[in-house]
Short mmCIF file of C-alpha atoms in Angstrom, two decimals:
data_model
loop_
_atom_site.label_atom_id
_atom_site.label_comp_id
_atom_site.label_asym_id
_atom_site.label_seq_id
_atom_site.Cartn_x
_atom_site.Cartn_y
_atom_site.Cartn_z
CA MET A 11 88.97 137.46 98.68
CA THR A 12 86.36 138.90 95.12
CA ALA A 13 83.41 138.30 93.52
CA ALA A 14 84.58 135.22 92.04
CA ASP A 15 86.03 133.74 95.16
CA TRP A 16 83.29 133.86 97.32
CA ILE A 17 80.92 132.75 94.23
CA ALA A 18 83.67 129.47 94.17
CA LEU A 19 83.61 129.66 98.04
CA LEU A 20 79.30 129.15 97.31
CA LEU A 21 79.71 126.49 94.73
CA MET A 22 82.25 124.27 96.92
CA ALA A 23 79.93 124.67 99.61
CA ALA A 24 77.52 122.82 97.92
CA ALA A 25 79.48 120.76 96.65
CA ALA A 26 80.38 119.24 99.82
CA VAL A 27 76.11 119.30 100.64
CA PHE A 28 75.26 117.31 97.92
CA PHE A 29 78.89 114.73 98.77
CA LEU A 30 76.75 114.69 102.46
CA ALA A 31 73.60 113.87 101.22
CA GLY A 32 74.80 111.14 98.97
CA THR A 33 76.53 110.04 101.35
CA VAL A 34 73.67 109.66 104.45
CA GLY A 35 71.71 107.85 101.71
CA LEU A 36 74.31 105.47 101.04
CA LEU A 37 74.53 104.59 104.66
CA ARG A 38 70.43 104.85 105.63
CA PHE A 39 68.77 103.37 102.76
CA PRO A 40 68.19 99.80 102.96
CA ASP A 41 69.44 97.85 99.30
CA VAL A 42 71.38 98.52 96.68
CA HIS A 43 69.08 100.32 93.93
CA SER A 44 68.22 102.96 96.59
CA ARG A 45 71.68 103.19 97.85
CA LEU A 46 72.82 103.56 93.51
CA HIS A 47 70.24 105.99 93.33
CA ALA A 48 71.04 107.96 95.77
CA ILE A 49 74.72 108.28 95.79
CA THR A 50 74.89 108.45 91.67
CA LYS A 51 72.71 111.25 91.42
CA THR A 52 74.27 112.98 94.28
CA ASP A 53 77.89 112.85 93.51
CA ASN A 54 77.10 113.67 89.83
CA LEU A 55 75.52 116.92 90.93
CA GLY A 56 78.10 116.91 93.82
CA LEU A 57 81.02 116.56 91.58
CA GLY A 58 79.74 119.71 88.90
CA PHE A 59 79.47 121.93 91.20
CA LEU A 60 82.95 121.04 92.56
CA VAL A 61 84.40 121.50 89.09
CA ALA A 62 83.09 124.67 88.43
CA GLY A 63 84.72 126.30 91.21
CA LEU A 64 87.21 125.11 91.25
CA ALA A 65 86.83 126.48 87.06
CA LEU A 66 86.55 130.13 88.29
CA GLN A 67 89.38 129.76 90.83
CA ALA A 68 91.62 128.27 87.44
CA GLY A 69 94.37 130.01 86.36
CA SER A 70 93.60 129.36 82.70
CA ALA A 71 91.06 128.01 79.95
CA ALA A 72 92.95 125.10 79.27
CA VAL A 73 92.85 123.67 83.14
CA ALA A 74 89.01 125.32 83.48
CA VAL A 75 88.20 123.03 80.51
CA LYS A 76 90.65 120.37 81.82
CA LEU A 77 87.84 120.11 84.40
CA LEU A 78 84.90 120.13 82.50
CA VAL A 79 86.66 117.17 80.93
CA ILE A 80 87.32 115.33 84.39
CA TRP A 81 83.63 115.79 85.24
CA LEU A 82 82.22 114.66 81.92
CA LEU A 83 84.57 111.58 82.19
CA MET A 84 83.15 111.20 85.71
CA LEU A 85 79.29 111.07 84.88
CA LEU A 86 79.86 108.39 81.76
CA GLY A 87 81.66 106.35 84.58
CA SER A 88 79.28 106.68 87.31
CA ALA A 89 77.07 105.51 85.26
CA THR A 90 77.99 102.38 83.92
CA ALA A 91 78.88 101.91 87.08
CA ALA A 92 75.78 102.40 88.82
CA TYR A 93 74.67 99.94 86.00
CA LEU A 94 76.19 96.83 86.38
CA ILE A 95 76.06 97.17 89.79
CA ALA A 96 72.12 97.29 89.90
CA ASN A 97 72.38 94.69 86.66
CA HIS A 98 75.08 92.31 88.70
CA ALA A 99 72.23 92.57 92.20
CA GLN A 100 69.25 92.34 90.13
CA ARG A 101 70.60 89.01 88.68
CA GLU A 102 72.11 88.00 91.71
CA ASN A 103 68.64 88.65 93.17
CA ARG A 104 70.58 90.07 96.08
CA PRO A 105 68.74 93.39 97.37
CA GLY A 106 70.03 92.98 101.18
CA GLU A 107 73.55 93.66 100.82
CA GLY A 108 76.30 95.76 98.32
CA ASP A 109 77.24 93.88 95.66
CA SER A 110 80.03 94.70 93.40
CA GLY A 111 79.64 93.99 89.20
CA ASP A 112 81.91 93.32 86.90
CA ALA A 113 83.37 96.56 87.38
CA MET B 25 101.92 119.43 116.75
CA SER B 26 103.17 120.17 112.83
CA ARG B 27 102.38 117.27 109.27
CA LEU B 28 105.70 115.72 109.39
CA LEU B 29 104.96 114.44 113.95
CA LEU B 30 100.75 113.60 112.04
CA TYR B 31 101.98 111.81 109.35
CA GLY B 32 104.84 110.35 111.01
CA ALA B 33 102.85 108.86 113.59
CA ALA B 34 100.22 107.22 110.77
CA SER B 35 103.61 105.96 109.61
CA ILE B 36 104.39 103.58 112.44
CA ALA B 37 100.28 103.09 113.03
CA LEU B 38 100.18 101.62 109.42
CA PHE B 39 103.09 99.96 109.34
CA CYS B 40 102.19 98.45 113.04
CA VAL B 41 98.69 98.00 111.88
CA GLY B 42 100.23 95.71 108.55
CA ALA B 43 102.31 93.64 110.55
CA TYR B 44 99.95 92.63 113.04
CA ALA B 45 97.13 91.58 110.56
CA LEU B 46 100.16 89.96 108.52
CA ALA B 47 100.99 87.49 111.75
CA THR B 48 98.01 86.64 112.34
CA ARG B 49 95.38 86.93 109.49
CA VAL B 50 94.83 83.48 108.15
CA ASP B 51 93.84 83.99 104.98
CA LEU B 52 96.18 84.74 101.97
CA ILE B 53 94.82 88.35 100.45
CA ARG B 54 94.68 89.38 103.69
CA LYS B 55 97.79 88.93 103.84
CA ILE B 56 98.33 90.26 100.47
CA ILE B 57 96.87 94.47 101.53
CA ALA B 58 98.87 94.03 104.90
CA VAL B 59 102.00 93.71 102.88
CA ASN B 60 100.72 96.75 100.58
CA VAL B 61 99.61 98.48 103.27
CA MET B 62 102.82 97.69 105.28
CA GLY B 63 104.76 98.93 101.57
CA SER B 64 102.47 102.54 101.90
CA ALA B 65 103.55 102.96 105.49
CA VAL B 66 107.49 102.80 104.40
CA PHE B 67 106.48 104.43 101.17
CA LEU B 68 104.40 107.55 104.13
CA LEU B 69 107.52 107.78 105.86
CA PHE B 70 109.83 108.60 102.61
CA VAL B 71 107.68 111.68 101.26
CA VAL B 72 107.57 112.63 105.52
CA VAL B 73 111.56 112.57 105.36
CA ALA B 74 111.03 114.46 101.40
CA TYR B 75 108.77 116.95 102.59
CA ARG B 76 111.17 117.59 106.19
CA ASN B 77 113.79 118.70 103.39
CA ARG B 78 112.08 120.54 100.53
CA THR B 79 113.72 123.87 99.39
CA ASP B 80 111.63 125.04 96.74
CA PHE B 81 110.22 121.94 96.11
CA ALA B 82 110.56 118.95 98.52
CA ASP B 83 112.72 116.48 97.94
CA PRO B 84 112.64 114.40 94.81
CA VAL B 85 114.94 111.14 95.26
CA PRO B 86 112.39 109.94 97.56
CA HIS B 87 110.26 110.63 95.46
CA ALA B 88 111.43 108.81 92.31
CA LEU B 89 112.11 106.12 95.45
CA VAL B 90 108.67 105.93 96.43
CA LEU B 91 107.68 105.47 92.94
CA THR B 92 110.15 103.12 92.29
CA GLY B 93 108.87 100.91 95.30
CA ILE B 94 105.14 101.58 94.39
CA VAL B 95 105.52 100.36 90.72
CA VAL B 96 107.65 97.02 92.18
CA ALA B 97 104.96 97.07 94.80
CA VAL B 98 102.12 96.31 92.04
CA GLY B 99 104.38 94.09 90.21
CA ALA B 100 104.78 91.70 94.09
CA THR B 101 100.92 91.59 94.58
CA GLY B 102 100.61 91.13 90.63
CA LEU B 103 102.41 87.99 91.47
CA ALA B 104 101.44 86.96 94.05
CA LEU B 105 97.55 86.97 93.34
CA GLY B 106 98.48 85.07 90.59
CA LEU B 107 99.94 82.55 93.40
CA ALA B 108 96.98 82.51 96.09
CA ARG B 109 94.43 82.21 92.79
CA ARG B 110 96.22 79.32 91.81
CA ILE B 111 97.03 77.54 95.15
CA HIS B 112 92.72 78.10 95.37
CA ALA B 113 92.25 76.56 92.03
CA GLU B 114 94.17 73.87 93.09
CA THR B 115 93.04 72.99 96.36
CA GLY B 116 89.91 75.14 96.94
CA ARG B 117 90.90 77.36 99.64
CA ALA B 118 92.52 80.66 99.89
CA GLU B 119 94.21 80.38 103.46
CA LEU B 120 97.35 79.26 105.16
CA SER B 121 96.34 77.40 107.70
CA GLU B 122 98.47 75.82 109.79
CA GLU B 123 97.00 72.27 110.24
CA GLU B 124 97.17 71.79 106.83
CA GLY B 125 100.99 72.46 106.99
CA LEU B 126 100.95 74.51 104.27
CA GLU B 127 103.41 77.16 105.92
CA MET C 14 96.51 125.16 113.31
CA PRO C 15 93.46 125.69 110.31
CA ASP C 16 96.43 125.17 108.40
CA LEU C 17 96.16 121.40 109.67
CA LEU C 18 92.93 120.44 109.74
CA PRO C 19 92.95 118.87 106.50
CA ASP C 20 95.77 117.22 107.95
CA LEU C 21 94.75 115.81 111.64
CA LEU C 22 91.32 114.70 110.00
CA LEU C 23 93.71 112.98 107.22
CA ALA C 24 95.75 110.45 109.44
CA PRO C 25 93.78 108.76 111.60
CA ALA C 26 91.16 108.75 108.96
CA VAL C 27 94.15 106.50 106.55
CA VAL C 28 95.16 104.60 109.90
CA TRP C 29 91.05 103.58 110.79
CA VAL C 30 90.52 102.29 107.43
CA ALA C 31 93.72 100.04 106.82
CA TRP C 32 92.81 98.51 110.46
CA HIS C 33 89.03 98.31 108.73
CA ALA C 34 90.89 96.86 105.17
CA LEU C 35 92.65 94.50 107.43
CA THR C 36 90.35 93.68 109.69
CA GLY C 37 86.36 91.71 109.84
CA ARG C 38 85.31 88.92 108.08
CA ASP C 39 83.92 90.01 104.76
CA LEU C 40 86.41 89.88 102.55
CA PHE C 41 84.97 92.03 99.67
CA ARG C 42 84.40 94.85 102.21
CA SER C 43 88.71 94.39 103.16
CA VAL C 44 89.14 95.00 99.68
CA VAL C 45 86.95 98.31 99.24
CA PHE C 46 88.72 99.26 102.25
CA PHE C 47 91.75 99.03 101.11
CA ILE C 48 90.92 101.24 97.66
CA ALA C 49 89.40 104.13 100.21
CA PHE C 50 92.52 103.92 101.76
CA GLY C 51 94.44 104.69 98.40
CA LEU C 52 92.83 106.95 97.84
CA LEU C 53 93.13 108.70 100.74
CA LEU C 54 96.77 108.44 100.58
CA SER C 55 96.82 110.05 97.40
CA ILE C 56 95.00 112.97 99.37
CA VAL C 57 98.33 112.75 101.48
CA TRP C 58 100.92 112.72 99.04
CA VAL C 59 99.56 116.00 97.95
CA ARG C 60 99.64 117.69 101.28
CA LEU C 61 102.96 116.71 101.26
CA ALA C 62 103.94 118.45 98.50
CA ALA C 63 104.41 114.90 96.28
CA PRO C 64 102.11 115.24 93.51
CA ASP C 65 103.76 112.65 90.80
CA VAL C 66 103.48 110.70 93.90
CA ALA C 67 99.98 111.10 94.29
CA LEU C 68 99.05 110.79 90.78
CA ALA C 69 100.73 107.17 90.86
CA GLU C 70 98.83 106.52 93.51
CA ALA C 71 95.92 107.02 92.80
CA ALA C 72 96.14 105.44 89.26
CA ILE C 73 98.66 102.16 90.34
CA GLY C 74 98.27 101.94 93.92
CA THR C 75 94.69 102.49 94.36
CA GLY C 76 93.41 102.09 90.94
CA LEU C 77 95.91 98.78 89.36
CA THR C 78 96.14 97.33 92.32
CA GLY C 79 92.55 97.73 93.94
CA ALA C 80 91.10 95.87 90.30
CA LEU C 81 94.06 92.92 90.98
CA LEU C 82 91.90 92.92 94.78
CA LEU C 83 87.78 93.23 93.19
CA ASP C 84 89.36 90.81 90.66
CA ALA C 85 90.62 87.67 93.00
CA VAL C 86 87.81 88.65 95.52
CA GLY C 87 85.40 88.00 92.94
CA GLN C 88 86.52 84.57 92.22
CA THR C 89 87.65 82.76 95.17
CA GLU C 90 85.73 84.09 98.08
CA ARG C 91 82.73 82.77 96.19
CA GLY C 92 80.07 81.61 98.86
CA ALA C 93 82.19 82.04 101.41
CA ARG C 94 82.21 85.67 102.79
CA GLU C 95 83.32 84.23 106.19
CA ARG C 96 86.96 84.36 105.29
CA GLY C 97 89.43 86.14 107.73
CA ARG C 98 89.51 84.19 110.99
CA GLU C 99 92.61 84.60 112.51
CA ARG C 100 95.07 82.22 114.60
CA ARG C 101 94.45 80.58 116.68
CA GLY C 102 95.92 81.84 119.81
CA VAL C 103 98.36 83.93 118.51
CA ALA C 104 96.70 87.43 119.01
CA TRP C 105 97.67 88.41 122.30
CA PRO C 106 101.87 88.15 121.65
CA THR C 107 101.88 89.19 118.57
CA ALA C 108 99.89 92.00 119.84
CA LEU C 109 102.63 92.67 122.19
CA ALA C 110 105.29 91.96 119.55
CA VAL C 111 104.06 94.86 118.02
CA LEU C 112 104.01 97.00 120.50
CA LEU C 113 107.57 96.54 121.70
CA LEU C 114 107.67 97.49 117.00
CA ALA C 115 106.26 100.20 117.69
CA ALA C 116 108.01 101.94 120.97
CA GLY C 117 111.21 101.04 118.67
CA LEU C 118 110.31 102.92 116.01
CA VAL C 119 109.36 105.68 117.74
CA MET C 120 112.81 106.43 119.27
CA ALA C 121 113.95 106.21 115.33
CA TYR C 122 111.47 108.25 114.19
CA ALA C 123 112.42 111.15 116.89
CA PRO C 124 115.50 112.35 116.36
CA LEU C 125 114.62 112.51 112.30
CA ARG C 126 112.49 115.20 113.11
CA GLU C 127 114.78 117.57 112.44
CA THR C 128 116.67 119.30 109.00
CA SER C 129 119.64 116.96 107.80
CA GLY C 130 119.40 118.49 104.33
CA GLY C 131 119.04 116.42 101.67
CA LEU C 132 119.46 116.41 98.18
CA ALA C 133 116.88 119.19 97.01
CA ARG C 134 119.20 121.09 97.26
CA GLU C 135 121.70 119.89 94.38
CA VAL C 136 119.33 118.03 93.05
CA ALA C 137 117.89 121.84 92.22
CA ALA C 138 122.13 122.37 90.72
CA HIS C 139 122.13 120.26 88.57
CA LEU C 140 118.59 120.11 86.96
CA GLU C 141 119.34 122.63 84.18
CA PRO C 142 121.94 119.96 82.68
CA SER C 143 120.17 117.48 82.92
CA GLY C 144 117.32 117.83 80.13
CA VAL C 145 114.22 117.98 82.11
CA SER C 146 112.57 120.09 84.08
CA ASN C 147 111.05 118.07 86.58
CA PRO C 148 112.72 117.70 89.41
CA VAL C 149 111.12 113.66 90.15
CA THR C 150 111.57 112.87 86.37
CA ALA C 151 115.10 113.90 86.15
CA VAL C 152 116.08 111.82 89.10
CA LEU C 153 113.85 108.80 88.07
CA LEU C 154 114.80 109.13 84.72
CA ASN C 155 118.75 110.37 84.87
CA PHE C 156 120.55 110.71 88.45
CA ARG C 157 118.70 107.80 89.05
CA ALA C 158 118.21 105.87 85.98
CA TYR C 159 119.94 102.81 87.03
CA ASP C 160 117.22 101.96 89.69
CA THR C 161 114.49 102.96 87.06
CA LEU C 162 116.58 100.44 85.07
CA LEU C 163 116.82 97.56 87.68
CA GLU C 164 113.07 98.25 88.82
CA VAL C 165 111.51 97.97 84.46
CA ALA C 166 113.30 94.24 84.87
CA VAL C 167 111.27 93.75 88.39
CA LEU C 168 108.24 94.39 86.99
CA LEU C 169 108.96 92.01 84.43
CA LEU C 170 109.98 89.73 86.26
CA GLY C 171 106.52 89.54 88.00
CA VAL C 172 105.18 89.10 84.96
CA LEU C 173 107.13 86.37 83.58
CA GLY C 174 106.19 84.57 86.84
CA LEU C 175 102.74 84.64 85.68
CA LEU C 176 103.36 83.66 82.75
CA VAL C 177 105.10 80.62 84.22
CA LEU C 178 102.44 79.63 86.47
CA HIS C 179 100.37 79.28 83.56
CA GLY C 180 103.03 77.56 81.61
CA ARG C 181 102.93 79.33 78.24
CA ARG C 182 104.94 82.22 76.61
CA ASP C 183 101.49 83.87 76.20
CA LEU C 184 98.12 84.74 78.20
CA SER C 185 96.12 83.56 75.65
CA ARG C 186 94.67 80.17 77.58
CA VAL C 187 92.81 83.54 80.07
CA PRO C 188 89.56 83.07 80.01
CA ALA C 189 87.24 85.99 78.23
CA ALA C 190 84.50 87.25 80.19
CA GLU C 191 80.93 85.34 79.40
CA ARG C 192 78.59 87.92 78.57
CA ALA C 193 80.28 91.05 76.28
CA ASP C 194 77.90 93.52 78.26
CA PRO C 195 76.78 96.36 75.91
CA VAL C 196 76.85 98.77 78.45
CA LEU C 197 80.54 98.45 78.95
CA SER C 198 81.54 97.78 75.71
CA TRP C 199 79.69 101.39 74.55
CA LEU C 200 81.99 102.99 77.69
CA VAL C 201 85.55 101.21 76.89
CA ARG C 202 85.02 102.02 72.67
CA LEU C 203 84.00 106.13 74.08
CA VAL C 204 86.57 106.12 76.81
CA LEU C 205 89.53 104.13 75.47
CA PRO C 206 90.91 106.90 72.47
CA VAL C 207 90.47 109.23 75.23
CA MET C 208 93.11 107.36 77.28
CA LEU C 209 95.40 107.15 74.67
CA VAL C 210 95.14 110.81 74.54
CA ALA C 211 95.46 110.57 77.94
CA GLY C 212 98.64 108.35 78.10
CA ALA C 213 100.43 110.45 75.54
CA HIS C 214 99.85 113.75 77.49
CA LEU C 215 100.64 111.98 80.89
CA LEU C 216 104.24 110.88 78.89
CA LEU C 217 105.28 114.83 77.50
CA VAL C 218 103.85 116.65 80.31
CA GLY C 219 106.08 114.66 82.72
CA SER C 220 109.36 116.44 81.44
CA HIS C 221 107.82 119.67 82.71
CA ALA C 222 104.97 119.02 85.57
CA PRO C 223 104.00 115.81 87.54
CA GLY C 224 104.25 112.91 84.92
CA GLY C 225 105.71 110.57 83.48
CA ALA C 226 106.30 107.46 81.88
CA PHE C 227 104.92 105.59 85.25
CA GLN C 228 101.55 107.27 85.68
CA SER C 229 100.78 107.24 81.33
CA ALA C 230 101.48 103.67 81.70
CA VAL C 231 99.12 102.81 83.75
CA VAL C 232 96.31 104.57 82.40
CA MET C 233 96.99 102.94 78.95
CA GLY C 234 97.53 99.77 80.71
CA GLY C 235 94.21 100.10 82.37
CA GLY C 236 92.76 100.47 79.12
CA ALA C 237 93.90 96.97 78.16
CA ILE C 238 92.20 96.07 81.01
CA LEU C 239 89.06 97.96 80.65
CA LEU C 240 88.99 96.57 77.51
CA LEU C 241 89.32 92.96 78.64
CA LEU C 242 87.04 92.95 81.14
CA ALA C 243 84.01 94.68 78.61
CA GLY C 244 84.35 91.53 76.75
CA GLY C 245 87.42 91.66 74.56
CA ARG C 246 90.93 90.08 74.34
CA SER C 247 93.21 92.91 73.76
CA ILE C 248 96.36 91.54 76.06
CA THR C 249 95.05 87.35 76.10
CA ALA C 250 95.14 88.35 72.45
CA VAL C 251 99.04 89.32 71.71
CA ARG C 252 100.86 86.38 70.81
CA GLY C 253 104.00 84.90 72.11
CA ARG C 254 106.72 86.91 70.96
CA LEU C 255 104.48 90.05 70.02
CA LEU C 256 104.25 89.65 73.59
CA ALA C 257 107.47 89.43 74.77
CA ALA C 258 109.04 92.02 72.16
CA ALA C 259 106.55 94.73 73.57
CA LEU C 260 107.00 93.97 77.24
CA LEU C 261 110.95 93.83 76.98
CA LEU C 262 110.91 96.82 74.28
CA GLY C 263 111.31 99.20 77.40
CA LEU C 264 114.04 97.90 79.21
CA SER C 265 116.19 97.40 75.02
CA ALA C 266 116.16 100.96 74.80
CA PHE C 267 117.06 102.21 78.62
CA LEU C 268 119.73 99.51 77.85
CA VAL C 269 120.40 100.87 74.57
CA ALA C 270 120.35 104.52 76.10
CA ALA C 271 123.11 103.61 78.62
CA ALA C 272 125.49 102.24 77.10
CA VAL C 273 125.40 104.65 74.08
CA PRO C 274 127.76 106.93 76.60
CA LEU C 275 129.78 104.28 76.60
CA PHE C 276 131.49 104.38 72.95
CA THR C 277 131.50 108.28 73.50
CA GLY C 278 133.97 108.62 76.10
CA GLU C 279 131.69 109.05 79.13
CA ARG C 280 130.67 106.71 82.08
CA PHE C 281 128.02 104.09 81.34
CA LEU C 282 123.82 105.40 81.75
CA GLN C 283 125.63 108.79 81.67
CA LEU C 284 123.13 111.45 79.57
CA ARG C 285 124.37 114.76 80.24
CA GLY C 286 123.89 117.57 77.56
CA GLU C 287 121.76 118.94 75.21
CA THR C 288 120.87 115.73 74.09
CA ALA C 289 119.99 114.18 77.42
CA GLY C 290 116.78 115.88 76.66
CA ARG C 291 115.15 113.67 73.71
CA VAL C 292 117.19 110.81 74.87
CA ILE C 293 115.14 110.90 77.98
CA LEU C 294 111.63 111.44 76.19
CA ALA C 295 112.48 108.78 73.80
CA VAL C 296 113.36 106.36 76.43
CA GLU C 297 110.15 106.65 78.35
CA ALA C 298 108.00 106.94 75.51
CA ALA C 299 108.86 103.15 75.01
CA LEU C 300 108.93 102.41 78.71
CA ALA C 301 105.53 103.70 78.57
CA ILE C 302 104.42 101.28 76.24
CA SER C 303 106.35 97.97 77.19
CA LEU C 304 105.07 99.68 81.22
CA ALA C 305 101.54 99.68 79.59
CA VAL C 306 101.75 95.55 78.06
CA ALA C 307 103.62 94.76 81.47
CA LEU C 308 100.32 95.97 84.00
CA ALA C 309 97.89 94.31 81.51
CA ALA C 310 99.36 91.53 81.10
CA LEU C 311 99.97 91.54 84.95
CA PHE C 312 96.04 91.53 85.56
CA ALA C 313 95.16 89.47 82.62
CA GLY C 314 97.92 86.63 83.90
CA ALA C 315 96.66 86.80 87.35
CA ARG C 316 93.52 84.38 86.48
CA PRO C 317 93.87 81.21 86.20
CA ARG C 318 93.95 79.57 82.78
CA ALA C 319 90.28 78.77 81.50
CA GLY C 320 89.15 75.04 82.37
CA SER C 321 91.68 75.31 85.47
CA ALA C 322 88.94 74.45 89.15
CA GLY C 323 88.56 77.98 90.49
CA GLU C 324 86.95 79.34 87.34
CA ASP C 325 83.60 80.41 86.96
CA ARG C 326 82.91 83.48 86.34
#
């Protein structure tokens, strides 16, 4: 394994840690808003680490750029989804349960 | 213990779980989900067989059949959900119940 | 053995998630588990060397079906979260019957475990003159194009069924979302062009890599659905004649491509030679457009008419 492989492995391991942390938060936090808080931040960052690790392993620059675009799209999507869920929960005034909104 | 065995067993288990749910659940939407799960179980079997028969690549004919199946399944699910929602709109309930004689 | 570790985790997980999708009281929870099921299944397809199927499963089987189910659950179980009863007295006999079924399936599956050849070699042998280099696309659009032709017709029948439910030739009476959320609108305006480009990319790349007309269609159809959810009208604004034309475009192109060989001395739907690749691409493009419209119509058509009892969005 080359140095790049080791770095990629470390990055992906970091991603796994972040995803795990987010899931623990999702399961343990008491209400929608704090769960959203845990999930979106850690998943975004985790995916970023994962993409970085994969980009190092990618065969070409084109693939690395595509991976980056995937991450950016996911950032947009998860931010919007989190906003919609939080907005809906706020409107319905139901902090106890995880409600899904229109998205 | 091989991939074929694992996923073949999963395919059988999925089909049986879906069949049980289809027969015992009362509400329409869960029945629709059950049919989808049974369909996916069949797809899994197809892809397992395609994987077993692989040379340079997996046997593409079952893959094409599964692709067709996925598209047809979503079409059927859409129509089924349209019908279920129409039933709900007309009668206020979304389940098949013996007392009402809706079967 | 370590090579199997993901599979040892995935296979039971898939069954476990499906079980939770089908049991329990809360319908919404069931749908969420079903979406997770689809996602895990996509990974299984990758493990089984089926990337085309994985793309289609993630987009159509999980994304679109999940959207359809969520849309339905959001309306039909308002205030009735405790749905999910079982039929009385039927649980044990059914369980017994299902166990017998399982035993039968296991006995049927056992002899399947030895290799019996399959068609991979034949496909590889005929791949070059087929016009494309992705074997799945070659099978879908050339060797077994008849199946694909009829599949498109079946999907159109589904859309037709929904139109009949509405009693109209278009979807103009499907209500748009009450409030056009500004953040969602902004996102859609940003992301819709990306989705169109991604759809075109999937279409073009399908001739030599995983992808193709169906995956492309669902991305573009998803864009139209997203537009609908963001308060725009998209598919519901398309008038009857235009809708019919868009839906029939793919099927017609396919039929034309199928019939032309009859006039040049070959058989129905026989695609061979240098033109095969170009014909396949043209048919796929028409199919992608039609299917995108069909899938968006499927989503919108499943919604009840404006003013009917079930609509309170």
